[in-house]
Each structure stands twice: as structure tokens, then as C-alpha cells.
XYZ file of C-alpha atoms in Angstrom:
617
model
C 73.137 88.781 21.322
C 76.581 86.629 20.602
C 77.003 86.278 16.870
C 76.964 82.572 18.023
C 73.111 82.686 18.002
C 72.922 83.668 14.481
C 75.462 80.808 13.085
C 73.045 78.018 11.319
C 74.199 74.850 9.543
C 71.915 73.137 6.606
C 70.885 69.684 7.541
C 68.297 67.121 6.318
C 65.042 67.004 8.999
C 66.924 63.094 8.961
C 70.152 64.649 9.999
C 69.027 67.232 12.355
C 67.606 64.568 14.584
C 70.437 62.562 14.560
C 72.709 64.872 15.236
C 70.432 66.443 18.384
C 70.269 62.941 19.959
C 73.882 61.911 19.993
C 74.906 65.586 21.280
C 72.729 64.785 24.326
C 74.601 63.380 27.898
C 73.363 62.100 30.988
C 75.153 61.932 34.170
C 76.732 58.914 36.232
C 76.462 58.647 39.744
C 80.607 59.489 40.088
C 79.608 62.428 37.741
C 80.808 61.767 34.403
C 78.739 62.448 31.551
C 77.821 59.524 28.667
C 75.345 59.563 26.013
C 71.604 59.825 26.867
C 71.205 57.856 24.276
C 72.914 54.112 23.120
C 71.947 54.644 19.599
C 69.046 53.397 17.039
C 67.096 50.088 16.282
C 67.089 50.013 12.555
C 65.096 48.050 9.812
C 65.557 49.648 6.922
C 62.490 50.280 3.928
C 61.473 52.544 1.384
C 59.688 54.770 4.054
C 63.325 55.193 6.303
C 66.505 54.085 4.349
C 67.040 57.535 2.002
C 66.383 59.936 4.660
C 66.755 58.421 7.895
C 69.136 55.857 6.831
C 71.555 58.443 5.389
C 71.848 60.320 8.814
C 72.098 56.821 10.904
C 75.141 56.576 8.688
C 76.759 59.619 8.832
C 76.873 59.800 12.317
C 77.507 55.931 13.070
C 80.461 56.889 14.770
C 78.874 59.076 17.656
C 74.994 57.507 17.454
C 75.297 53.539 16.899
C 72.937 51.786 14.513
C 72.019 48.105 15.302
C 70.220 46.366 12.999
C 67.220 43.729 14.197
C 65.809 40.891 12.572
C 62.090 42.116 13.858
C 60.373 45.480 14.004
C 58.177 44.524 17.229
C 61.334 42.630 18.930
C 63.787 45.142 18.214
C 61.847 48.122 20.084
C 61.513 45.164 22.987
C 65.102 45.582 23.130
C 64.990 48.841 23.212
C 62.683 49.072 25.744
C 64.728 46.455 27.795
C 67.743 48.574 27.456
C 65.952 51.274 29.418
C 64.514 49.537 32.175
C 68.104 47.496 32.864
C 69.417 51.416 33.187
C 66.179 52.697 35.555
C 65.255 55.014 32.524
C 68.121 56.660 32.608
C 69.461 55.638 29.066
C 67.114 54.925 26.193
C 67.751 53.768 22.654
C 65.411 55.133 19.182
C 64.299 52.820 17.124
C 63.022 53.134 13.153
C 60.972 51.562 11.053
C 59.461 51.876 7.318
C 56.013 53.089 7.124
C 53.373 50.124 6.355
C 53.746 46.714 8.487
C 56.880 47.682 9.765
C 55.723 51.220 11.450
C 52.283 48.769 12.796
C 54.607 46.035 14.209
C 56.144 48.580 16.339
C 52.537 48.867 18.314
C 52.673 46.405 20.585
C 56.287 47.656 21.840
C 54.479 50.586 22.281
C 51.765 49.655 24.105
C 54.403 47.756 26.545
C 56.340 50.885 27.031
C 53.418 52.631 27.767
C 51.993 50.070 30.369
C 55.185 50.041 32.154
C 56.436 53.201 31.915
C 59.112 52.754 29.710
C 61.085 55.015 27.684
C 61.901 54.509 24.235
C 62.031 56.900 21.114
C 60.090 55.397 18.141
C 60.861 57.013 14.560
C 58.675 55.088 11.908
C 58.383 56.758 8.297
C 55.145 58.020 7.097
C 53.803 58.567 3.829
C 54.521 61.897 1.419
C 53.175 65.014 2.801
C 52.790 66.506 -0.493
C 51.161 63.939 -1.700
C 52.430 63.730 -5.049
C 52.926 59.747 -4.840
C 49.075 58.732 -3.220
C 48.643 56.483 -2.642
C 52.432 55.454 -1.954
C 53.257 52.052 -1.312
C 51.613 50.626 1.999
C 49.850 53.370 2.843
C 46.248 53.128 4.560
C 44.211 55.352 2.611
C 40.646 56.919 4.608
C 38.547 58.346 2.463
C 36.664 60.287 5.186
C 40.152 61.877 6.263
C 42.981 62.640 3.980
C 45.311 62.815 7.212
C 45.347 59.621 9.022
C 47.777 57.277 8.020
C 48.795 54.076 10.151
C 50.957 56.180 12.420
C 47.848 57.779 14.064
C 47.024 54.343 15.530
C 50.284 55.456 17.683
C 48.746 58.368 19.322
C 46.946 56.562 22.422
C 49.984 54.382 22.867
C 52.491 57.473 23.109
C 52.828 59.613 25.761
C 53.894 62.216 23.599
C 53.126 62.116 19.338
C 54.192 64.508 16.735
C 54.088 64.205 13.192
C 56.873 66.179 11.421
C 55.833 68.314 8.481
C 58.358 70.629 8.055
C 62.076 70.099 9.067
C 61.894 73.039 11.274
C 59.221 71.791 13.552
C 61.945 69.440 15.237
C 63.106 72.620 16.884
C 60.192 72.255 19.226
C 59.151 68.825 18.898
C 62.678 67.351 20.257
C 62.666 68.787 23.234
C 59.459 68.316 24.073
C 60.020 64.450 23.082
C 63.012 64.329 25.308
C 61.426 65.965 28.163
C 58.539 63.122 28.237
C 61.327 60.517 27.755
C 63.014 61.612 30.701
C 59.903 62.973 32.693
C 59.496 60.710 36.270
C 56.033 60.638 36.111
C 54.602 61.103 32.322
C 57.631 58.469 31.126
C 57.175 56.254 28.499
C 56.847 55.684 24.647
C 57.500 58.874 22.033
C 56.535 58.960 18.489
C 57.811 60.840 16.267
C 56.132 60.017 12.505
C 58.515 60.895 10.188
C 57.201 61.530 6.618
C 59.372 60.156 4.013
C 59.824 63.033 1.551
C 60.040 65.651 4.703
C 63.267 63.542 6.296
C 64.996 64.735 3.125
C 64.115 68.163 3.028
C 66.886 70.861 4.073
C 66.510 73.307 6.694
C 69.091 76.099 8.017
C 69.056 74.732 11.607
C 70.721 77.059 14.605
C 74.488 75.634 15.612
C 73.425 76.352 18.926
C 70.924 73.866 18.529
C 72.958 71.003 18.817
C 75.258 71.964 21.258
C 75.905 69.118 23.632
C 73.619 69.271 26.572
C 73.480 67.466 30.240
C 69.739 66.004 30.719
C 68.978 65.988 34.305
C 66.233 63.836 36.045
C 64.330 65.480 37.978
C 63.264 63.702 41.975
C 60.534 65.598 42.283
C 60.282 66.742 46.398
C 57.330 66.051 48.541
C 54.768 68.239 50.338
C 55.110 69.201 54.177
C 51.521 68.384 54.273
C 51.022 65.551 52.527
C 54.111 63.769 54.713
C 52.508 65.151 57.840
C 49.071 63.291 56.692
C 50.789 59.876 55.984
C 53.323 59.840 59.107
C 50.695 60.446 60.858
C 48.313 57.086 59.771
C 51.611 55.105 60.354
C 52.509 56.707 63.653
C 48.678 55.185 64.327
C 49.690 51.982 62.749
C 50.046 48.495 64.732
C 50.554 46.512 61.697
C 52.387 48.479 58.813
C 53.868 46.569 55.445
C 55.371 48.272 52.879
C 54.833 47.134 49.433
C 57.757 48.307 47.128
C 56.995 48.707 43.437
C 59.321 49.672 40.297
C 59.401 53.289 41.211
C 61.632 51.816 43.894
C 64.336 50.803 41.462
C 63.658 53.429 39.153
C 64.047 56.313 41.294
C 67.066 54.642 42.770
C 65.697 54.266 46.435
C 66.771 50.742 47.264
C 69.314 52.527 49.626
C 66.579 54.717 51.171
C 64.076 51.470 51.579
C 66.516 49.888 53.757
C 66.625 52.361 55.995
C 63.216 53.442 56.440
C 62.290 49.620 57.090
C 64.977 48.781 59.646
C 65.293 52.091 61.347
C 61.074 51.805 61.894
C 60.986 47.983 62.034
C 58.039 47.472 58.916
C 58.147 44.624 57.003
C 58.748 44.630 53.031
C 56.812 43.051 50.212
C 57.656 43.403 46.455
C 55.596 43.493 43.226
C 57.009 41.706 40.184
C 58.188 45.219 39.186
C 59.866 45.803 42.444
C 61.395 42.436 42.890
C 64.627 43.300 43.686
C 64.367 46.638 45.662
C 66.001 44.733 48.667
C 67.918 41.825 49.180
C 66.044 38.490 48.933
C 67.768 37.560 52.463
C 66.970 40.396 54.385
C 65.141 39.879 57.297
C 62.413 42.465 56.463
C 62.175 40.748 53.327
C 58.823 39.160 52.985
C 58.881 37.959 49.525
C 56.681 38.542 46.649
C 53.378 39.903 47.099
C 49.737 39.287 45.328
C 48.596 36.589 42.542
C 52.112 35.769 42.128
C 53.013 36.438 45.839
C 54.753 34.377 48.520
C 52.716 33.144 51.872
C 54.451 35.273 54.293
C 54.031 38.709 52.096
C 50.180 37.544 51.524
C 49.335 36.692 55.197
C 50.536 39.738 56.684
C 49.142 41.957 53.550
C 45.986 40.507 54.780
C 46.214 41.788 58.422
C 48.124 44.981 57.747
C 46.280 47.775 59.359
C 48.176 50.194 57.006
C 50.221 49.613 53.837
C 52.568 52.119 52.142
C 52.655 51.071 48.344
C 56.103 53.125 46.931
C 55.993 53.367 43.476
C 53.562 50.825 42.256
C 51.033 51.245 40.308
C 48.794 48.303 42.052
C 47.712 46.225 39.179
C 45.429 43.605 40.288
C 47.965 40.830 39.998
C 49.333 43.259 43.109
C 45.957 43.661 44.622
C 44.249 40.223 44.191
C 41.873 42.401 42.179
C 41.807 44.849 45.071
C 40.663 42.031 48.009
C 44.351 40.970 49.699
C 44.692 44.384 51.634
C 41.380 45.586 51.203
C 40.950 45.811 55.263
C 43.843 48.229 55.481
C 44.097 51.922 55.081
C 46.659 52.781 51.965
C 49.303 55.268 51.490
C 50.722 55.786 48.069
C 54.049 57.423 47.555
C 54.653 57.642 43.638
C 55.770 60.780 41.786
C 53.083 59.902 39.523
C 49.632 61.716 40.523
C 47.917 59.463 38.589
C 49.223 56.024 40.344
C 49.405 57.772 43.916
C 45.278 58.500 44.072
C 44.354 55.046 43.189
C 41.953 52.733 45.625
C 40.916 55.680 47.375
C 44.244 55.876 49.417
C 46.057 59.232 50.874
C 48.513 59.934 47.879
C 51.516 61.378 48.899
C 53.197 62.081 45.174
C 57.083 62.466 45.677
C 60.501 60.732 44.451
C 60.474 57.878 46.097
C 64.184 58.069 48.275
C 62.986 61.986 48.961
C 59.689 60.556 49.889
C 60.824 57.889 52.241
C 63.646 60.444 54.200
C 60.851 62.878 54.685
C 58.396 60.570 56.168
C 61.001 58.683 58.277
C 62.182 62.555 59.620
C 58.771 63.034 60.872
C 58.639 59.777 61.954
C 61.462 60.036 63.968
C 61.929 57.252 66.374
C 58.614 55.619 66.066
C 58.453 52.158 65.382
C 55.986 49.350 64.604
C 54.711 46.989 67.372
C 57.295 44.346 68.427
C 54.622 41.524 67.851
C 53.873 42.453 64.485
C 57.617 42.770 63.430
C 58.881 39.790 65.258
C 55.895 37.414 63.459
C 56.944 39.265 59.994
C 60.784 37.706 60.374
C 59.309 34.685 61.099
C 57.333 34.365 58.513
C 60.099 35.607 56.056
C 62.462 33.748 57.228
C 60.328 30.457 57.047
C 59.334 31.384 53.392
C 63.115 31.810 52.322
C 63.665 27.592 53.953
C 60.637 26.792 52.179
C 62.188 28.847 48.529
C 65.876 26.900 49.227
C 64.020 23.400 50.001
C 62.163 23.709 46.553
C 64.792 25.211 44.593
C 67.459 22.413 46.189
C 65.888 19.719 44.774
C 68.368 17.569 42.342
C 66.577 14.737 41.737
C 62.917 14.634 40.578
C 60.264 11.536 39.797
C 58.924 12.524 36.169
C 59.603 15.654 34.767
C 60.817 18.542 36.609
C 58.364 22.068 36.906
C 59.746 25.772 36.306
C 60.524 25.749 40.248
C 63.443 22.466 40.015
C 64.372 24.348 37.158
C 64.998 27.803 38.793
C 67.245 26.093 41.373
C 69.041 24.112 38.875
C 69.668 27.446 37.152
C 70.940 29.266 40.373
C 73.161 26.925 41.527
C 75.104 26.773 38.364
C 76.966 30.180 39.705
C 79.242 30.824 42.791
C 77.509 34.316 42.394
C 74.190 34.057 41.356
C 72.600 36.097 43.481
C 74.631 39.339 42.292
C 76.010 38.684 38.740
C 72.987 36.953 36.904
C 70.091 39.400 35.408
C 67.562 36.641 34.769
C 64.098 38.070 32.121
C 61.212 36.634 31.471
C 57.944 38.103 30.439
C 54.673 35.574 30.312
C 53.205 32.095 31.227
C 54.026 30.105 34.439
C 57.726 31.375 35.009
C 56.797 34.956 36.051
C 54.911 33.473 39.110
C 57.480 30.767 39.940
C 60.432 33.938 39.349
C 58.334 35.928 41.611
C 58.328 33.569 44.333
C 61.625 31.658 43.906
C 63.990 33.965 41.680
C 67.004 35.287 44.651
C 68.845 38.349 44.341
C 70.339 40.707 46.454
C 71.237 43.060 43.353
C 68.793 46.146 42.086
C 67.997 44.717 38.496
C 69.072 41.201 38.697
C 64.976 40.449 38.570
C 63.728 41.490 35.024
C 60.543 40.868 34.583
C 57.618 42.659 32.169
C 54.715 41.990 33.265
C 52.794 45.291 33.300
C 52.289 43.870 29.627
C 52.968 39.793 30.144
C 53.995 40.181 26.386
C 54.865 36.804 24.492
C 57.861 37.079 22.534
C 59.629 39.801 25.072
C 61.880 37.740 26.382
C 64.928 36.964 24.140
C 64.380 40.361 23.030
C 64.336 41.827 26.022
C 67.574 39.479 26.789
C 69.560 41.345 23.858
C 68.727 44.948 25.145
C 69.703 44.045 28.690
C 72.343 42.693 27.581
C 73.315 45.279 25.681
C 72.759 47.697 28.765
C 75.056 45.261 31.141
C 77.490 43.869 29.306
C 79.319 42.599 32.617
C 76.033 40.272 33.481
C 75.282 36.977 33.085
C 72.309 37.467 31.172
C 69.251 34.019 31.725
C 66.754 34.732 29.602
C 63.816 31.944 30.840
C 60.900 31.377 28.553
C 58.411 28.962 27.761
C 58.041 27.096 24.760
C 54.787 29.377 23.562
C 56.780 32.379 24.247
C 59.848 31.149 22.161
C 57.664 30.433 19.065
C 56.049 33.417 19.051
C 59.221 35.299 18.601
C 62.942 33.978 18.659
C 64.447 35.799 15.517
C 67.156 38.194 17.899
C 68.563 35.109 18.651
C 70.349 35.555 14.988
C 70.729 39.696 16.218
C 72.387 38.399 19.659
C 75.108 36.757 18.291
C 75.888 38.853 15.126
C 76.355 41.983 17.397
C 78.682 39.492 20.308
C 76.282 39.502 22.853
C 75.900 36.227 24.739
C 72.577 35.056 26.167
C 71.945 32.226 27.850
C 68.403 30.991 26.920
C 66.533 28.716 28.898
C 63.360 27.004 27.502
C 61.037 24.923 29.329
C 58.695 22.542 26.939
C 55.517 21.660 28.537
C 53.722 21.360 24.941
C 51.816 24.463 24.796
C 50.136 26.924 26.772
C 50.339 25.801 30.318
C 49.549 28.510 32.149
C 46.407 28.989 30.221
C 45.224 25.668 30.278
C 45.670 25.729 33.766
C 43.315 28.903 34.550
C 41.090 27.381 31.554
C 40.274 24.475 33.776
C 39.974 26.452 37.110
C 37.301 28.449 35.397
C 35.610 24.884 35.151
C 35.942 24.447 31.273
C 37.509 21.419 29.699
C 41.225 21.730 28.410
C 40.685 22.898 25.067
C 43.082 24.393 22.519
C 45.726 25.232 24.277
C 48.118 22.235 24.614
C 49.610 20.682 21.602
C 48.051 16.867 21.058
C 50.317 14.367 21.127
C 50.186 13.721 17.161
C 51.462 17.189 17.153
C 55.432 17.152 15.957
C 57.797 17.479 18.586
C 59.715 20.821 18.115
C 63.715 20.485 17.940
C 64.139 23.992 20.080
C 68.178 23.235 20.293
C 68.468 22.363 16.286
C 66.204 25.380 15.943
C 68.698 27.725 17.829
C 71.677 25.929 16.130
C 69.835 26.957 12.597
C 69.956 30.822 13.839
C 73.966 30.724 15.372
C 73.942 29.758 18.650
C 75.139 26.984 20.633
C 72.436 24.532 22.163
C 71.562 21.006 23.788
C 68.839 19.189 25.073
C 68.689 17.867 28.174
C 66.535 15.419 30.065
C 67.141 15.973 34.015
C 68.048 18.405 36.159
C 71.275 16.795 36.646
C 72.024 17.508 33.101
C 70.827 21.133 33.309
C 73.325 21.746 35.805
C 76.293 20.501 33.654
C 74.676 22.337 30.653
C 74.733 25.736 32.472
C 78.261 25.188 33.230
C 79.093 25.047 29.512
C 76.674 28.031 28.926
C 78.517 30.434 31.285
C 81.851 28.971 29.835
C 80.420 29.919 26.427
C 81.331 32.693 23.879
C 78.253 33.308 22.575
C 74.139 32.584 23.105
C 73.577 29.247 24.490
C 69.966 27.587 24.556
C 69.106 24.713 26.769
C 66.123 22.864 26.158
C 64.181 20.984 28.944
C 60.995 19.388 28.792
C 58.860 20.222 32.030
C 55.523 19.386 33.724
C 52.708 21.259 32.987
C 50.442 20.747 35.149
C 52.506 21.253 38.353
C 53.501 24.483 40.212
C 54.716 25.729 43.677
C 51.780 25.089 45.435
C 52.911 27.729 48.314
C 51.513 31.448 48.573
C 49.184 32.894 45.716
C 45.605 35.142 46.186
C 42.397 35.503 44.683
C 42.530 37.265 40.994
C 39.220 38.226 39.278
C 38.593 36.141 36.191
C 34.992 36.828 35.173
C 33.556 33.074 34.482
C 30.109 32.646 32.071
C 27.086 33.556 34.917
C 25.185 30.819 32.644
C 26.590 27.250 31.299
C 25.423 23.977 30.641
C 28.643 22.604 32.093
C 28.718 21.666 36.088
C 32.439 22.934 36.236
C 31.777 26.057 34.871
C 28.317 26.645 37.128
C 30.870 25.579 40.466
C 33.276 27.996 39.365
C 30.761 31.070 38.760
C 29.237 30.146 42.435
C 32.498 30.331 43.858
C 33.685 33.454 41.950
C 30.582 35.110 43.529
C 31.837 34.189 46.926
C 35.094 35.180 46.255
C 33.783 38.794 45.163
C 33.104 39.354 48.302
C 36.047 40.594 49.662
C 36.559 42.952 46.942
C 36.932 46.761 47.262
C 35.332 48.960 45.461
């Protein structure tokens, strides 16, 4: 044994995991080595600044600290960060015990939904006790354990609470190894009791020895492969459906070639939007709730579908009715996702994955019927996406659809540079449908979650990720008042977002599905005595640079000045709320009252029965 192995340094539990972290590298694709890690979310309280904030400071140089003007938006960044990187950089982020350890829950729960990896590292309250209750701490007087940290353990995908300072010798690793785990990824939490991130501990040297993390593409089984090429070598009809494990495990490449080489058409989920060029001529579109009419027709006579990394959430599915009739094959390196709706699971990486089935394959290819109507109809949808993204002038007020266009057509280079993000309301099915890109990433959309208040948030951490982008964040008006503060954390740390908001006057979306369910409109738009809200004065107030506008005309000159800008931009435009693309869309299940007084509501259970009949169970 080297005398290396017995050489220890004295460090604060706070220091110790600082110091770990910003000794750990991942690799680029050329093969040189940057940090896992692009430092720490901070908001600093009683419960973090001492211990925590110490070691943030001493190594500021070699682990970044960025402070946030929001617990619950800052780990939204965070999160953002990772997903613009395909999980394979991450930030940590820290919070006080109290409300600012709870605000970091609904982060959490987004992470976890979407499979998202980010390190969370709120304080906790005195393990010895000696201060009890300490200042915002939950006290149970059934168990003297639980503090509000435990309401983080179904939200984590891995927890630990750190009593001793020498318990991070085998709780970091394991944290990193579910950060960076293909399947099990997503949210870690690490509860860090206040008087224990102070306490010293004679930690191994060896311990923080810089170290390469390596993701693992985890290989298929002869067997399974031979199972699913065989369905498709039956198959007259095939359709792939390509979800986020496409862009995650890098496989846009690999997708490409398995569709052209055995002629099957392509659909995309919101989380796989992106995985091939909007153009291509395999390219169906969106699929499901949100979907375009070509990818919808054909999932609806597909005699097989291959779903590639997606989890198929019903806004996929149409609540499990559009491809009900077809026989499913689910490649995801996630066991979990790959045995859902009954289908053959075939759990792999998804490029290793797609070359294995394709060499078994080998020259097969789908009927020439079925992939000659599949370009038509793709090719049809994209004329029907540039005819209703083209339009310049509009009678009344324009919908999220003129707006998109008006938005694209601002850049020579749209369709590579721009990253647009959005998270909830109308835009994520107008994005779905009408957003183009021909870049892996430029679509970022959450909606495993459809979390209000992600979206300028999520701007800032992909904009932190690629700084070379032309980041568009597009959000509603609900969205932007439910959280807006890293607007003010955007342009103190120099990174420029431009922020589009669409006013309809409430919650449009809602209202919409509110009245399809056959219920008045109620409490959801804002009555007309209601104030009108100044979103460009309100965005001046917090730093950035902002105008109205009334036309799309305008919005075309005011993205011009955006992209010429220095820092965040907001344009305001009021919009329609009661129109949207009427093209493409399925059946989702929303469960309306089996007994009302009102006619509308008794129309809409009778045809929600009918409409349950092409569910599978």
C-alpha cells in the first residue's frame, strides 16, 4: 500500500463536498476533459451561509457560485442547464433549511418527471439538537427525525441525510453515480445539517483526486433484438416515434440512418422534438395531443411502432387510443419505460439499440406504399406549418402560431442558432407543431412537468449551458406572473435572453379545455375591469430592455433589435385567446362530472364515453 493512501487532509463536511465536485471531469466528444460540474445555485440563510457558504467561497475559483433571486427558479435553471447538455453536465444548487429547502420541491419533482439531473444541497436543522427547535424547523412530535427535507425523499432518486462528515465518503459517489446513471437519472438530495457542514473530518487526499466520469450506453441483448427485428421484418406499416432518450443518448446520428436505410417514417414527442431535422423527408412532425396530422394519421394505421426513448405519457399516447391498433416495441435503457403498454421492451442505449436492430435487419425495408404516403403526408404538413407561420398580416389579434413565424423569420439562421423554451399553456402545442429546427436541442421544451414559471428560468440555465445561442424564451402571460424574478439574475450574470410574452388575459389554455368539458368560462380569464399589466415597464423595473408591440409587423422589427441587443430583451404582444392551429391534435382523457345539471357538461360526459372506446388497457 503507497504511503499515498494514508495521506489525509482536515476539511469541513462543507468543504469536502466542494472540493469532491469541482475535482470531477467529464469528457467531450474530441476527448478533452471539463468539469462535470458548472458550479452551484446559491441562496444563502442561516441553515447554508457558515458552512456551506464558506466552502462555495473558498473554492469560487474552480466551482462557480451563482446567486438566484428564487429558490424554486434557480434549481429550474439548474435543471435547464442539464438537459441543454443531454445530462452530461449538471449544476448543485443550495438552499437554507425552512421555505427555502421546501421551494426547492417542485424543481424536484420536475427533475424527477423528466429525468433530469441536478444535485440539490438544502441545510437541515442541528443534529445534536442543542438549538430545538431551531429557527424554521417543522417539529413532529410522533418522530423526532423528520424534518422538511424528508418531504424530498419520493422526489429524489437518490436521498441521504449527512450526519457525520465522514459519511460523504460513501454518499458522494453514490449521488454521482445516480446523477450520471442512463436509466435511474434524475434529482439527488443531499440534506445537509447545519451544525454537521461545520464539523472537521481527516478526509483521504486520495479522495479528491480528479476523476473522469464516464456514461455508460448500456448494450442490448441478442435476444431481445432478434424478438423486435423480427415484428418489424413482419411489419407493412412501421413508424418510429422518437422520444428524449433520442437526444439524450446522442442517437440523432443513428436515427437517421436506421429510418432512411429501412425507409420508416419518424414522429417526435415534445421531448424528442428535435431528434431529426424538421425538413427531412421522413420527418412526420409532432406526434399525440400536441401532434401534427401527418404523424397522427399514420400513428393510427401503423401496424407496428418502435417508441426510442420515450416514456409515452398520454399527451404521446392520446391516453393510450392513437396507436392502440398497433403492436409496440420499446427501446429505452430504462426497464421501467421499455415494459410499458404491454409492448416487447427491448432496454438498450438508444444509438447501440438502433445499429443492432438495423444489423439484423439488414436490407429489409418497409412497403413502398406505406413510405411513399408517409412523405406525402410530411411533406404536405411542412406547406401547411410555412403557410401558417408566413402569415404577416392578421385581422384582430394575432395567436401563438403568427407569432412563432414572426419569431423565426427574424433570423437568417433560425433553424440552427436559436434554442427556443417554453414550458406550459397553449405555446407547447403550437411549438410542437410549428417550432423548425434542424439542430439537436434547438426545441426546449418541459413538459413531462408543464411547470408554470420554468420558462425564463429555464432560459438562464440554457443559456448558461450555450452561450453561443440565441436563446427565445416564449411564455404566456400566466406563466410570466407566476415567476419572472431571473430576469434580474439574467442580466446581472451577462446572459442575454430574449423573452417573448404573449397576453391573452389569463389562462387560455385552461379556459379553453374548461369549456370543452362543457362548463362555462369561469375563473380563469382576467375580467375586463381587471388592470392591464405593463409586462415591458415590468421587465424595465428588473434590468432589461423591453417594448410593446401591437402587430406582427412590429414584432418583426422588435426581434431585430432583440438579437442586436446586449442584454435580455422582452417583447410584449397581446394575442387571441381563443384561437389555435386548428390542424392535427388526438383524443386526451379528461375525466368530465358522470352527473351535472348543466347540458354542456352531460354532452361532454356522453361523448367522453364514446371516446373511451378506443382506449387500451
Amino acid at each position: 500500500m503507497s504511503a499515498t493512501m494514508h495521506k489525509t487532509i482536515r476539511l469541513t463536511m462543507a468543504q469536502a463536498l466542494v472540493r469532491y465536485l469541482s475535482a470531477l471531469r467529464t469528457e467531450e466528444g474530441d476527448g478533452s476533459l471539463i468539469p462535470l460540474f458548472g458550479g452551484a445555485f446559491a441562496i444563502f440563510g442561516h441553515g447554508n451561509v457558515a458552512g456551506l457558504g464558506e466552502a462555495l467561497y473558498q473554492y469560487r475559483d474552480s466551482f462557480p457560485t451563482y446567486r438566484a433571486h428564487n429558490e424554486q427558479a434557480m434549481a429550474h435553471s439548474a435543471i435547464a442547464y442539464a438537459k441543454a447538455h443531454m445530462r452530461r453536465r449538471m449544476m448543485a444548487v443550495t438552499s437554507s433549511i425552512g421555505p427555502g429547502a421546501t421551494n426547492l420541491l417542485t424543481a424536484a419533482a420536475l427533475a424527477h418527471v423528466n429525468r433530469l439531473p441536478v444535485l440539490l444541497l438544502p441545510g437541515d436543522v442541528f443534529v445534536s439538537r442543542a438549538p430545538d427547535p431551531v429557527l424554521q424547523q417543522l417539529e413532529d412530535a410522533s418522530d423526532g427525525s423528520v424534518s422538511v427535507n424528508d418531504a424530498f425523499k419520493p422526489l429524489s432518486r437518490y436521498f441521504d441525510r449527512i450526519v457525520y462528515p465522514e459519511q460523504l465518503l460513501t454518499a458522494l459517489p453514490r449521488a454521482i453515480a445516480a446523477l450520471t446513471d442512463a436509466a435511474a437519472c434524475g434529482p439527488v438530495t443531499l440534506s445537509l445539517p447545519q451544525d454537521v457542514q461545520t464539523m472537521a473530518y481527516d478526509y483521504p487526499v486520495d479522495f479528491f483526486e480528479p476523476r473522469v466520469v464516464r456514461f455508460r450506453a448500456v448494450p442490448p441483448i441478442e435476444q431481445e433484438l432478434e424478438e423486435a427485428a423480427a415484428l418489424l421484418k413482419n411489419a407493412k406499416q412501421p413508424l418510429i416515434v422518437a422520444g428524449g432518450g433520442v437526444l439524450y443518448g446522442q442517437a440523432g446520428a443513428a436515427l437517421q440512418a436506421f429510418a432512411e436505410r429501412h425507409g420508416i417514417p419518424v414522429a417526435e414527442t415534445q421531448a424528442g422534438k428535435s431528434s431529426l431535422p424538421w425538413d427531412h423527408p421522413l420527418q412526420l412532425g409532432a406526434i399525440g395531443v400536441t401532434g401534427s396530422p401527418a404523424a397522427n394519421a399514420l400513428a393510427a394505421q401503423a401496424d407496428v411502432v418502435l417508441a426510442v426513448g420515450t416514456r409515452l405519457q398520454d399527451f404521446t399516447t392520446g391516453s393510450n387510443s392513437l396507436f392502440a391498433q398497433a403492436q409496440l416495441v420499446s427501446l429505452n435503457v430504462n426497464a421501467f419505460d421499455a415494459l410499458k403498454r404491454r409492448g416487447l421492451g427491448l432496454q438498450a442505449d438508444a444509438t447501440l439499440g438502433l445499429q443492432g436492430l438495423s444489423r439484423l435487419l439488414g436490407s429489409w425495408n418497409s412497403a413502398g406504399q406505406w413510405l411513399e404516403r408517409a412523405q406525402q403526408a410530411g411533406s404536405a404538413w411542412r406547406e401547411t406549418v410555412l403557410a401558417i407561420t408566413g402569415k404577416r398580416e392578421v385581422a384582430g389579434l394575432p395567436y401563438d402560431g403568427e407569432v412563432i413565424g414572426a419569431v423565426q423569420r427574424s433570423s437568417l439562421d433560425s433553424t440552427t442558432r436559436d434554442i427556443v423554451v417554453c414550458a406550459a399553456g397553449t405555446l407547447p402545442a403550437e411549438l410542437h407543431k410549428l417550432w423548425r429546427t434542424s439542430t439537436p436541442g434547438g426545441y426546449h421544451m418541459e413538459y413531462g412537468y408543464s411547470c408554470m414559471g420554468y420558462e425564463i428560468a429555464g432560459g438562464l440555465g440554457v443559456k448558461m449551458a450555450k452561450p453561443e445561442s440565441e436563446v427565445i424564451v416564449m411564455v404566456g402571460d400566466g406563466s410570466y406572473l407566476m415567476m419572472n424574478s431571473e430576469i434580474a439574475t439574467s442580466v446581472m450574470l451577462d446572459k442575454k435572453l430574449i423573452i417573448v410574452v404573449l397576453d391573452n388575459r389569463g389562462y387560455g389554455c385552461i379556459n379553453r379545455l374548461q369549456q370543452a368539458c362543457g362548463n362555462a368560462s369561469f375563473n380563469n380569464m382576467l375580467p375586463d375591469s381587471a388592470p392591464r399589466i405593463d409586462f415591458a415597464l415590468h421587465a424595465q423595473s428588473l434590468g432589461a430592455l423591453s417594448e410593446h408591440v401591437a402587430s406582427i409587423a412590429e414584432l418583426e422589427q422588435a426581434m431585430l433589435r432583440a438579437r442586436e441587443a446586449s442584454r435580455t430583451y422582452l417583447i410584449c404582444i397581446n394575442t387571441d385567446d381563443t384561437r389555435t392551429t386548428e390542424e392535427g391534435g388526438c383524443w386526451w382523457e379528461v375525466a368530465v362530472p358522470e352527473v351535472s345539471t348543466q347540458a354542456g357538461v352531460q354532452a361532454a360526459r356522453a361523448r367522453y364515453e364514446n371516446d373511451r372506446l378506443k382506449q387500451r388497457n
